[in-house]
mmCIF file of C-alpha atoms in Angstrom:
data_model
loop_
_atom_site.group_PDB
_atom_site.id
_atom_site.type_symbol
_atom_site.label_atom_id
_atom_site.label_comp_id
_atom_site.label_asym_id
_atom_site.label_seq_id
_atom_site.Cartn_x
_atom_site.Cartn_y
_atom_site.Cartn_z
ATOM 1 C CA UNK H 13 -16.476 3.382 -14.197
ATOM 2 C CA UNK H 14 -18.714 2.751 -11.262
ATOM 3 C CA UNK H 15 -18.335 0.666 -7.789
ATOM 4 C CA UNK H 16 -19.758 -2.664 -8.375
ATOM 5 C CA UNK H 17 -22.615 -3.549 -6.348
ATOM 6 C CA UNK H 18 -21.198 -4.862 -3.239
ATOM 7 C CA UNK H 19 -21.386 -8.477 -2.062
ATOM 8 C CA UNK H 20 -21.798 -9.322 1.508
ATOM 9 C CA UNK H 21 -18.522 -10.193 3.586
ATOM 10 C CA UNK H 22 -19.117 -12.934 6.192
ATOM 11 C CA UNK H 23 -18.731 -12.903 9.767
ATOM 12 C CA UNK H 24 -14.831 -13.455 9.653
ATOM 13 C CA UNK H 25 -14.114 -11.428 7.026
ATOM 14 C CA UNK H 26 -16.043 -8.384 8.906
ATOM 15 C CA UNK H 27 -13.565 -9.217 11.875
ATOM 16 C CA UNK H 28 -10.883 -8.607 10.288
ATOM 17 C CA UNK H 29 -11.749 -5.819 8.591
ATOM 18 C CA UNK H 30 -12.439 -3.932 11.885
ATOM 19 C CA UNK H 31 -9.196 -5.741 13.228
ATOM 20 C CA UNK H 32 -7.375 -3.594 10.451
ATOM 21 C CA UNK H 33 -9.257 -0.607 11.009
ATOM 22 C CA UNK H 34 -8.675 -0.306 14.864
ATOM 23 C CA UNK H 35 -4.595 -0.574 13.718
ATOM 24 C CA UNK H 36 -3.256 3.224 13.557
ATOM 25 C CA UNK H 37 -3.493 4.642 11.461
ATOM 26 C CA UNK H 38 -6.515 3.666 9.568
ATOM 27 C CA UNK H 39 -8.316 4.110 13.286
ATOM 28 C CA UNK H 40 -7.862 7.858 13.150
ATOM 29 C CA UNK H 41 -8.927 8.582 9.507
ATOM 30 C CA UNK H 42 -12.374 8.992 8.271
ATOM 31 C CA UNK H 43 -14.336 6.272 6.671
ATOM 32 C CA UNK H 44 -14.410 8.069 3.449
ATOM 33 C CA UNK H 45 -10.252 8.121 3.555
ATOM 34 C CA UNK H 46 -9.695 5.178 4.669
ATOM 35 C CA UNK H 47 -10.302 2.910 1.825
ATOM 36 C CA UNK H 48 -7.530 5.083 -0.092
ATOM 37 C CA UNK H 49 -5.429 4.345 3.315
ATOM 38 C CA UNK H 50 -6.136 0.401 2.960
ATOM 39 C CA UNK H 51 -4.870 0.831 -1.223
ATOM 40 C CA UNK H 52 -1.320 1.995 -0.327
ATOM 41 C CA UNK H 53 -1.338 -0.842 2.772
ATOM 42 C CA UNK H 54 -0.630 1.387 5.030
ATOM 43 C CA UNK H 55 -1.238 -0.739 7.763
ATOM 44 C CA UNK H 56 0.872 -2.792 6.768
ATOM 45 C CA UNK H 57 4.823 -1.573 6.760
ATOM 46 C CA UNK H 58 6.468 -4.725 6.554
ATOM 47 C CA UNK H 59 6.093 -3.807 2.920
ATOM 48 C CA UNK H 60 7.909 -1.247 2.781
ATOM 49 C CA UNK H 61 11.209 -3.553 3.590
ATOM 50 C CA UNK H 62 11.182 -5.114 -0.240
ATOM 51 C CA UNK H 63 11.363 -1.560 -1.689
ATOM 52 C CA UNK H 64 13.459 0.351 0.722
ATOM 53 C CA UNK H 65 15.933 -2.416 2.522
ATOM 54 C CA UNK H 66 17.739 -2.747 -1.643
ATOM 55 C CA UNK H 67 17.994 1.253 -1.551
ATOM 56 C CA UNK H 68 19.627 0.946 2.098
ATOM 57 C CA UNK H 69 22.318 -1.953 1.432
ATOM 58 C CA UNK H 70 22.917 -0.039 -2.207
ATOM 59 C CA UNK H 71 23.760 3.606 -0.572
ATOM 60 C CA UNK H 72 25.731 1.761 2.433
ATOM 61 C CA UNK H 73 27.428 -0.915 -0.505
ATOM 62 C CA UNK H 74 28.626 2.945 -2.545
ATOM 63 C CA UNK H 75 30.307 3.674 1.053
ATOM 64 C CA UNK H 76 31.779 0.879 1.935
ATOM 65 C CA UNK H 77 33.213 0.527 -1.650
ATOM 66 C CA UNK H 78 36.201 3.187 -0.311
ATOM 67 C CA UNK H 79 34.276 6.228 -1.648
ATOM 68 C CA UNK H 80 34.621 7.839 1.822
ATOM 69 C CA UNK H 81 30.570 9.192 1.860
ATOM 70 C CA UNK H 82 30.748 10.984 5.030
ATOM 71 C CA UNK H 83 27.635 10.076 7.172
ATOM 72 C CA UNK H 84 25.772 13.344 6.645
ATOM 73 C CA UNK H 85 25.348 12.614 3.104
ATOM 74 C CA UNK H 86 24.484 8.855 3.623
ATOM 75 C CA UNK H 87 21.497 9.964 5.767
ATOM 76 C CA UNK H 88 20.383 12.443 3.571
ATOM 77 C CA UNK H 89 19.938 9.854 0.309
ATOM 78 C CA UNK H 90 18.558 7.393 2.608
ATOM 79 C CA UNK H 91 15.881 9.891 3.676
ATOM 80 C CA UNK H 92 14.986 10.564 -0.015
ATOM 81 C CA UNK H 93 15.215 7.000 -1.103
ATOM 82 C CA UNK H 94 12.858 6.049 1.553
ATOM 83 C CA UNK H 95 10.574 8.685 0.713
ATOM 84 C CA UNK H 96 10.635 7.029 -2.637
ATOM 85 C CA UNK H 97 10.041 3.482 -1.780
ATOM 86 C CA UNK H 98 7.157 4.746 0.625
ATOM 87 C CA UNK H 99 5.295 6.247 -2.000
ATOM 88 C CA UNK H 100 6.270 4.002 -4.592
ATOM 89 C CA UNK H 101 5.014 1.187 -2.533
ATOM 90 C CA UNK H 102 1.717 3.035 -2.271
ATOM 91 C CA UNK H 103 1.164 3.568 -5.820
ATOM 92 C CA UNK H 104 1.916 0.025 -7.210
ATOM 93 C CA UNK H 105 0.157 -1.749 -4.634
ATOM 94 C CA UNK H 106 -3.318 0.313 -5.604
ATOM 95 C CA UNK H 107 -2.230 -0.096 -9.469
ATOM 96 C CA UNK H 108 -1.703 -4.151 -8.445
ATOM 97 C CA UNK H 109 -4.954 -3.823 -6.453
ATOM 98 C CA UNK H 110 -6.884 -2.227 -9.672
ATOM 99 C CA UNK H 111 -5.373 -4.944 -11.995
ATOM 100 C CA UNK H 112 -5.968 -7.552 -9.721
ATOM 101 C CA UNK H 113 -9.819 -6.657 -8.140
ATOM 102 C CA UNK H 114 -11.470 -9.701 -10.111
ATOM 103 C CA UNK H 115 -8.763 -11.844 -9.029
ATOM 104 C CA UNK H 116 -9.034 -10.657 -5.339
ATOM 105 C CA UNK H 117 -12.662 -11.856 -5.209
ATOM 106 C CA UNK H 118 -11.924 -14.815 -4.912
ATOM 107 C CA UNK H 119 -8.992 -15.478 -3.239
ATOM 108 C CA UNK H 120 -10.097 -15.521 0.707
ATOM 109 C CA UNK H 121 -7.297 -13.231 2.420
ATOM 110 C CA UNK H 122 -8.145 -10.579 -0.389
ATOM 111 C CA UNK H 123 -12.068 -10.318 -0.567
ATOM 112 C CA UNK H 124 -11.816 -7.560 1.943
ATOM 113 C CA UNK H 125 -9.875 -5.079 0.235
ATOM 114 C CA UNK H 126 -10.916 -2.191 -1.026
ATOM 115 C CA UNK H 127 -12.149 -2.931 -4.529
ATOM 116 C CA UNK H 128 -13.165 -6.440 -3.895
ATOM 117 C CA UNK H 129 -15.739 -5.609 -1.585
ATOM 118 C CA UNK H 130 -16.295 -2.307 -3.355
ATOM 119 C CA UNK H 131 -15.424 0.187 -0.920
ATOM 120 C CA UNK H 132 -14.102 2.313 -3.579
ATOM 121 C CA UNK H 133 -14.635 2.645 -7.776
ATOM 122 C CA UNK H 134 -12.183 2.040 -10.113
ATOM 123 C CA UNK H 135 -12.222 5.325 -11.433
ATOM 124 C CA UNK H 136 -11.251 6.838 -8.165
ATOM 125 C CA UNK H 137 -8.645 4.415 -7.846
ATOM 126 C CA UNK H 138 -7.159 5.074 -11.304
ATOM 127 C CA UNK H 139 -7.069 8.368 -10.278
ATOM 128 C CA UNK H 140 -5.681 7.427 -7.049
ATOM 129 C CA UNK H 141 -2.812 6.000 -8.653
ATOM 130 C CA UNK H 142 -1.973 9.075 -10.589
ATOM 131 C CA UNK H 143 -1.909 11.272 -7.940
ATOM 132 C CA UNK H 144 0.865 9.161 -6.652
ATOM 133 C CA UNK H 145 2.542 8.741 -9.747
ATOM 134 C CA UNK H 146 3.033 12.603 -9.621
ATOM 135 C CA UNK H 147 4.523 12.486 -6.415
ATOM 136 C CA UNK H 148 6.450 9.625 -7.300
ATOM 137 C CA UNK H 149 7.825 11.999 -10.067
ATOM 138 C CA UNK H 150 8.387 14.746 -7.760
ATOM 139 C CA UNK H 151 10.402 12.851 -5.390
ATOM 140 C CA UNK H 152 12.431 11.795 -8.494
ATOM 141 C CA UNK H 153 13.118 15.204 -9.356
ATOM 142 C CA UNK H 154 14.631 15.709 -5.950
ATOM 143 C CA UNK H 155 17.075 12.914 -7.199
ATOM 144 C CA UNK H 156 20.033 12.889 -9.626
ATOM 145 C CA UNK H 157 18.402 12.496 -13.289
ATOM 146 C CA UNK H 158 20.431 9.111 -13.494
ATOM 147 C CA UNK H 159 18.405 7.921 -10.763
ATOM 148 C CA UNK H 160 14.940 8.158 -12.416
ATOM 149 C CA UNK H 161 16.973 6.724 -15.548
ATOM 150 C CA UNK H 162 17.879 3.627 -13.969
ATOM 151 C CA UNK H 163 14.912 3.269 -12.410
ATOM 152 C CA UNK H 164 12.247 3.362 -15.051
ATOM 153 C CA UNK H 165 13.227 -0.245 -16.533
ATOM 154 C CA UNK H 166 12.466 -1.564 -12.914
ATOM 155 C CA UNK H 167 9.512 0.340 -12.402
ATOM 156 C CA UNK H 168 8.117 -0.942 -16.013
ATOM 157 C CA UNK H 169 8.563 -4.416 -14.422
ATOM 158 C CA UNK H 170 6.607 -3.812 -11.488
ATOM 159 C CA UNK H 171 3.636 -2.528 -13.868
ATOM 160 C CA UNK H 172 3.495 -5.524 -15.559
ATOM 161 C CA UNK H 173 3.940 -7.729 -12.389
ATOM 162 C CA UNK H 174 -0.073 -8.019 -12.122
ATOM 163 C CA UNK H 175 -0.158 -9.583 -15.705
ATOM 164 C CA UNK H 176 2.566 -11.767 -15.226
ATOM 165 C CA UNK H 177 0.381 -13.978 -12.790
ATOM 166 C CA UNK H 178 -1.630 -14.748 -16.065
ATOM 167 C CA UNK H 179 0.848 -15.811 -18.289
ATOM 168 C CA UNK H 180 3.559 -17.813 -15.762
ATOM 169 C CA UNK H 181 4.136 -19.698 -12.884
ATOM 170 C CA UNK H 182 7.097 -17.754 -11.873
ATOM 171 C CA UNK H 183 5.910 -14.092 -11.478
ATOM 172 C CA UNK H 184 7.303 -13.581 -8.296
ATOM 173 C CA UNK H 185 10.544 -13.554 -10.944
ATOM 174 C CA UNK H 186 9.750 -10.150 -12.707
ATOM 175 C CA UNK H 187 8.990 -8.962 -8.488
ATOM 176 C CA UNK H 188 12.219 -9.677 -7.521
ATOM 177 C CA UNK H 189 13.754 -8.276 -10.712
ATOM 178 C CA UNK H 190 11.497 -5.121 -10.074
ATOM 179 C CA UNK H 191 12.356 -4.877 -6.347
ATOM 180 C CA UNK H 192 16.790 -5.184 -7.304
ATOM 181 C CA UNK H 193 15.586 -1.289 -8.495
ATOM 182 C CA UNK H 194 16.757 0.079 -5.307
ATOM 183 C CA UNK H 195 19.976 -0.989 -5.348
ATOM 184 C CA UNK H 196 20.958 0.338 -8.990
ATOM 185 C CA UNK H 197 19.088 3.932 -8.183
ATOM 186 C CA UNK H 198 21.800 4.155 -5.212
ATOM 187 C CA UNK H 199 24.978 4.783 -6.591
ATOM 188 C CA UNK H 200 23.700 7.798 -8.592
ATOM 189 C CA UNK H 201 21.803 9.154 -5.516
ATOM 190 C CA UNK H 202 25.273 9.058 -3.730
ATOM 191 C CA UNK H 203 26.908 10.691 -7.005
ATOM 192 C CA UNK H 204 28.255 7.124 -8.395
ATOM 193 C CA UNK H 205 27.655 5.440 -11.717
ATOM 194 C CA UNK H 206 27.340 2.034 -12.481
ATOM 195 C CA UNK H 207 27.897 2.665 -16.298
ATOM 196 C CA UNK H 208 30.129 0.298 -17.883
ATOM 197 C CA UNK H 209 32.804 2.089 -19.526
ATOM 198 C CA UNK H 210 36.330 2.804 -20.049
ATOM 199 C CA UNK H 211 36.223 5.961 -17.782
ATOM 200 C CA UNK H 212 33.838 4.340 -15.471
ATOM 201 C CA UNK H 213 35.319 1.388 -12.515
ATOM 202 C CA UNK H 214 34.061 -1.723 -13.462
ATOM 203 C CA UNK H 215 33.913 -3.091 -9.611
ATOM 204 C CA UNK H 216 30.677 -0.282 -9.024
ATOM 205 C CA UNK H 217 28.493 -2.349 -11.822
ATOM 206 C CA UNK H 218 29.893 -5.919 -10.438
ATOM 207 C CA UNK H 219 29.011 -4.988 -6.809
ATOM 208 C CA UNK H 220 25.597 -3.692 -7.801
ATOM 209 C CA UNK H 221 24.963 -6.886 -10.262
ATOM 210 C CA UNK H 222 25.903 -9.284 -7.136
ATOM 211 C CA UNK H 223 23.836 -7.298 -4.145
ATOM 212 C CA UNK H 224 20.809 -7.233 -6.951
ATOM 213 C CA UNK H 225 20.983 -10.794 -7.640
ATOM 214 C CA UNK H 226 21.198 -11.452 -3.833
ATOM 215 C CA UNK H 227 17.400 -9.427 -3.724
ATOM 216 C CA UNK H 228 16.027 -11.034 -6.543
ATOM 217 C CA UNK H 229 16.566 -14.649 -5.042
ATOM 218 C CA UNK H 230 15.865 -13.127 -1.630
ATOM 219 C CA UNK H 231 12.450 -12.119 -3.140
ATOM 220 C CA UNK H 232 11.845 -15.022 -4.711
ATOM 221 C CA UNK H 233 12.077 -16.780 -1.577
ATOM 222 C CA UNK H 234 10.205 -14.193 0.412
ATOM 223 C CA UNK H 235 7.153 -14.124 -1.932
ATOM 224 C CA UNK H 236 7.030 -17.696 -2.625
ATOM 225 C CA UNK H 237 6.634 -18.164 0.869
ATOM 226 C CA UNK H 238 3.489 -15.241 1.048
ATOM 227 C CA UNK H 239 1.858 -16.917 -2.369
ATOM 228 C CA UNK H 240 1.483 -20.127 0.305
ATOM 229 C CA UNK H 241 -1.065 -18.532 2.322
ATOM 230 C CA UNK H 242 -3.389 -18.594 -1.212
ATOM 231 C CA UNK H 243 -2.520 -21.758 -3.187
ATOM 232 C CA UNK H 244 -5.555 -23.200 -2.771
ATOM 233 C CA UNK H 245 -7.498 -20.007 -3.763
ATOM 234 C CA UNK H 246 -4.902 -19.192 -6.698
ATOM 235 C CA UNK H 247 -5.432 -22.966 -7.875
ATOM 236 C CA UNK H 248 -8.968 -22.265 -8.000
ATOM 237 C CA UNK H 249 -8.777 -18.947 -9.933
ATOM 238 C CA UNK H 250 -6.524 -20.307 -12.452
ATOM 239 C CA UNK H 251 -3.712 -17.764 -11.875
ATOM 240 C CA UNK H 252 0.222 -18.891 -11.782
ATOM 241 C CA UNK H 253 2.382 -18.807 -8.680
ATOM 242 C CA UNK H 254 5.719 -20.792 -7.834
ATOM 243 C CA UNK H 255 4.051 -21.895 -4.754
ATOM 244 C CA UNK H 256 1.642 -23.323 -7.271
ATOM 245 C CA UNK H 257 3.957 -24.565 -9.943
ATOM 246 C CA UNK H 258 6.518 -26.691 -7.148
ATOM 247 C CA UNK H 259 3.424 -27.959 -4.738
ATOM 248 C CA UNK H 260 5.414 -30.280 -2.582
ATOM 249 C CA UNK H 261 9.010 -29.747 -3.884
ATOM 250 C CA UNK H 262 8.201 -26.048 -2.521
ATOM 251 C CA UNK H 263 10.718 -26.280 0.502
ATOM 252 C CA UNK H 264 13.807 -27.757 -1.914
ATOM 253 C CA UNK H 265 12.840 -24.365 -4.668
ATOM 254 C CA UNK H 266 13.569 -22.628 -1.604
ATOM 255 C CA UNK H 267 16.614 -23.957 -0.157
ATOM 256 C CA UNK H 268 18.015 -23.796 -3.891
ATOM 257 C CA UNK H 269 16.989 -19.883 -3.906
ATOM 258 C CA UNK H 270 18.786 -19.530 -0.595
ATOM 259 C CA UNK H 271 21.703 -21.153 -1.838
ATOM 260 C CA UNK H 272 21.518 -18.645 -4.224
ATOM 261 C CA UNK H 273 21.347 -15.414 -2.782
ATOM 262 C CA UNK H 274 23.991 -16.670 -0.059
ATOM 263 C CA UNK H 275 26.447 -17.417 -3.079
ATOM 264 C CA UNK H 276 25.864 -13.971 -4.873
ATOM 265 C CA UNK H 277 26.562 -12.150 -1.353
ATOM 266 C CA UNK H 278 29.969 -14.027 -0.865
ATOM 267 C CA UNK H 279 30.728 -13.205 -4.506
ATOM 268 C CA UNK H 280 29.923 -9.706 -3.310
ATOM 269 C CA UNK H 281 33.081 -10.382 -0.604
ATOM 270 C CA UNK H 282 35.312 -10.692 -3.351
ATOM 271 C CA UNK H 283 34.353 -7.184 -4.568
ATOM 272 C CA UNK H 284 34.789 -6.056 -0.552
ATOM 273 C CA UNK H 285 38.328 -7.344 -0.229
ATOM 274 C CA UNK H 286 39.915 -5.390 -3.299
ATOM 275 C CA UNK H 287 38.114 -1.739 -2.693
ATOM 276 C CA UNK H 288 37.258 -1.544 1.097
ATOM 277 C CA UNK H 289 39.053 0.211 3.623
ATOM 278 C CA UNK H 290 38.047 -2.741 5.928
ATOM 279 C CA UNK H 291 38.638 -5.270 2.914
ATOM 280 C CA UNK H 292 35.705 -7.206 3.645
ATOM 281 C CA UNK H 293 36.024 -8.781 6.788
ATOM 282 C CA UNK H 294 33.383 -7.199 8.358
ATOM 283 C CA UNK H 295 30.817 -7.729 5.742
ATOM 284 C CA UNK H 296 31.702 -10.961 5.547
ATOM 285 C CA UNK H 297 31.494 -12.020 9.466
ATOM 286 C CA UNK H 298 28.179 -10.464 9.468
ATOM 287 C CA UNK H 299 26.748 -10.542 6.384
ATOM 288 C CA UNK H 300 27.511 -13.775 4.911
ATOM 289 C CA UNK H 301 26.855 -15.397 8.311
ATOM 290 C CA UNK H 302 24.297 -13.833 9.316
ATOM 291 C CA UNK H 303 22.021 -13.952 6.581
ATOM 292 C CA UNK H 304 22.826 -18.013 5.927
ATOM 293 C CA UNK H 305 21.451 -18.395 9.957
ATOM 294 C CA UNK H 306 18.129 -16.151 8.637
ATOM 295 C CA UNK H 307 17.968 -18.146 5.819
ATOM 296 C CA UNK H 308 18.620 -21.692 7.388
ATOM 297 C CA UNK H 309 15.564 -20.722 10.194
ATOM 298 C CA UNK H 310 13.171 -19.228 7.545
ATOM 299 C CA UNK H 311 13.063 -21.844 4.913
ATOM 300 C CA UNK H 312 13.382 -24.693 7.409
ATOM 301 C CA UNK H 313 11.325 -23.015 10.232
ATOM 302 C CA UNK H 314 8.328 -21.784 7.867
ATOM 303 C CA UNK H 315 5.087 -24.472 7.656
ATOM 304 C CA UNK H 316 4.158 -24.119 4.381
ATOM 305 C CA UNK H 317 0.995 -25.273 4.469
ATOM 306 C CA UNK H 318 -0.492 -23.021 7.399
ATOM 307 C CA UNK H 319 -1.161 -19.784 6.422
ATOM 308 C CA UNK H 320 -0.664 -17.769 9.451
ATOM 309 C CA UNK H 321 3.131 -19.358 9.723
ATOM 310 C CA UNK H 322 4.097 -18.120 6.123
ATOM 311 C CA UNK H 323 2.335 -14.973 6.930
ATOM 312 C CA UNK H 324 4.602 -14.965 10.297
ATOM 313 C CA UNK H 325 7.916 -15.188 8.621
ATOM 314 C CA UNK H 326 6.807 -12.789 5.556
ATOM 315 C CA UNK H 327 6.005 -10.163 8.042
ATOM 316 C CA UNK H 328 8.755 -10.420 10.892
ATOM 317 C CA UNK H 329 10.797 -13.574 10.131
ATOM 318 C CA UNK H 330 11.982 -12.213 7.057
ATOM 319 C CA UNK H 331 13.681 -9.458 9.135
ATOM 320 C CA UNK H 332 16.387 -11.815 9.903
ATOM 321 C CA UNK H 333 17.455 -12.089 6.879
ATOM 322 C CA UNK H 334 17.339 -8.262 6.213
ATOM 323 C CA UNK H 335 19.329 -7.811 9.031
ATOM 324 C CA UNK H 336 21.323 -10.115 7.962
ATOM 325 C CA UNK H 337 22.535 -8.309 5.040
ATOM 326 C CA UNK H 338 22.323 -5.072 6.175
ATOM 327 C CA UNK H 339 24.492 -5.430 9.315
ATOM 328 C CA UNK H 340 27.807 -6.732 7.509
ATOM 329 C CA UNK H 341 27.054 -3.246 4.711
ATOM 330 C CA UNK H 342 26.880 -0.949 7.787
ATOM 331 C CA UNK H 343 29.447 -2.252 9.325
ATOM 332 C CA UNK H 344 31.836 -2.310 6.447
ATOM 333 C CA UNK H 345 31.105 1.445 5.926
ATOM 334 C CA UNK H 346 31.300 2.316 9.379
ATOM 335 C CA UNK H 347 34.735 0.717 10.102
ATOM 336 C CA UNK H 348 35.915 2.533 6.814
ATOM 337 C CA UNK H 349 35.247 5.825 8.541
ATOM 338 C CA UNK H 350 38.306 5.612 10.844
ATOM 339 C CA UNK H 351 40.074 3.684 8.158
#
């Protein structure tokens, strides 16, 4: 398989395209790397939040849960698991990007990446994708083998995510299912299981069930909001997106997922106030309030239908709500220490 001949990007599109290749680090790598730079959006690391922030609230969820992970070990897993959701990252968004090229053509905020404007071949990206998949593997192997266990149903889902696009309205769904990964790989990466069994505490599997559901409606949200910078364009190309499938009853599908997540974190509380040192209280103060004040300014604050304000609350907005949930986790833990 061979580039395609190229077609010619207009003025705009040229802008940003040198707008993203002034941004460090694609302004320090050759022209011949950089294409393989723009694949794994590196350029982009707000990204990296959907597939790391579950693996953070997961490891800090196992500690807070009263199984006294001292702090050396906590940073330790959280320095593999991000190594993992870096280059996982990388590898599905150039597998999404290969899938997708035809698509990305004609959608206007994705002409000008690598493939559509045939900066790079197929083949090369195939291969590409490989190459990370080996590391991918590697970093696995640097894991407890339940890890990579629990992980390859999720990691099916987010190689079928392209597809799903062209068969449903809703696949931001199998995303946010993919994306709950994180949190299951945790408690085995901090020597905990989540099995359901006699020998096994129920409470670790209810805990991770609640905090997953919480990042499935939390990407849900987060991704309906992104698919509004392209309804027009996704309209157009015939492919599915909720943004397409609720139109104007967008901002109510996103209050309900809200709800949602809010309601599977307080159920998480529950969990808290039986097995923490702390019992909860700070992971409810800080969690459960603080992510229903991210949630209340991004689904209210966002304009749906101008593209750089849903692109605005994607990117940095969002982090409220991660915050949010991660600050009541962390603090839960942390107050368990001298518990």
């Amino acid at each position: 398989m061979v580039a395609k001949a190229a077609f010619t990007l207009s003025a705009a599109e040229r802008k940003t395209l040198e707008v993203f290749h002034n941004t460090w680090p694609l302004s320090v790598l050759p022209d011949s790397i950089a294409p393989y730079a723009e694949l794994i959006r590196i350029h982009k690391p707000a990204g990296i939040m959907m597939f790391y922030f579950p693996c953070l609230y997961g490891t800090f969820l196992v500690g807070a849960l009263g199984y006294h992970i001292d702090p050396s070990s906590m940073a330790i897993a959280n320095m593999k698991l991000l190594l993992l959701s870096f280059l996982m990252r990388g590898m599905l968004c150039t597998w999404n990007d290969v899938i997708d090229q035809e698509i990305d053509r004609q959608v206007a905020r994705t002409r000008i990446r690598p493939l559509p404007r045939c900066a790079i071949s197929t083949s090369n990206a195939l291969i590409w994708t490989l190459a990370q998949a080996i590391m991918v593997f590697v970093t696995f192997l640097n894991l407890p083998r339940e890890c990579f266990v629990y992980a390859l149903p999720f990691l099916a889902l987010h190689v079928i995510y392209p597809y799903a696009k062209r068969v449903t309205h809703h696949p931001q769904l199998v995303l946010g299912l993919a994306h709950s990964f994180g949190v299951f790989v945790s408690f085995p990466a901090l020597g905990q299981s989540i099995a359901l069994s006699p020998d096994e505490p129920h409470a670790n599997a209810v805990g991770a069930f609640y905090l997953g559901a919480a990042i499935v409606f939390w990407t849900l949200l987060n991704d309906t909001i992104y698919a509004a910078q392209d309804v027009e364009d996704d309209r157009k190309a015939g492919v599915g997106s909720t943004m397409v499938y609720w139109g104007d009853a967008t901002r109510n599908f996103l209050r309900v997922l809200a709800l949602f997540q809010l309601l599977s974190l307080v159920a998480l509380s529950f969990v808290m106030k039986n097995l923490s040192p702390a019992g909860g209280m700070v992971y409810t103060a800080l969690t459960c309030s603080g992510t229903a004040l991210g949630l209340l300014s991004m689904v209210e604050g966002v304009d749906l239908t101008e593209p750089a304000s849903c692109a605005w609350w994607f990117n940095r907005g969002n982090v409220l709500v991660g915050c949010g949930i991660g600050s009541g986790l962390i603090g839960e833990y942390s107050a368990g220490l001298f518990l």
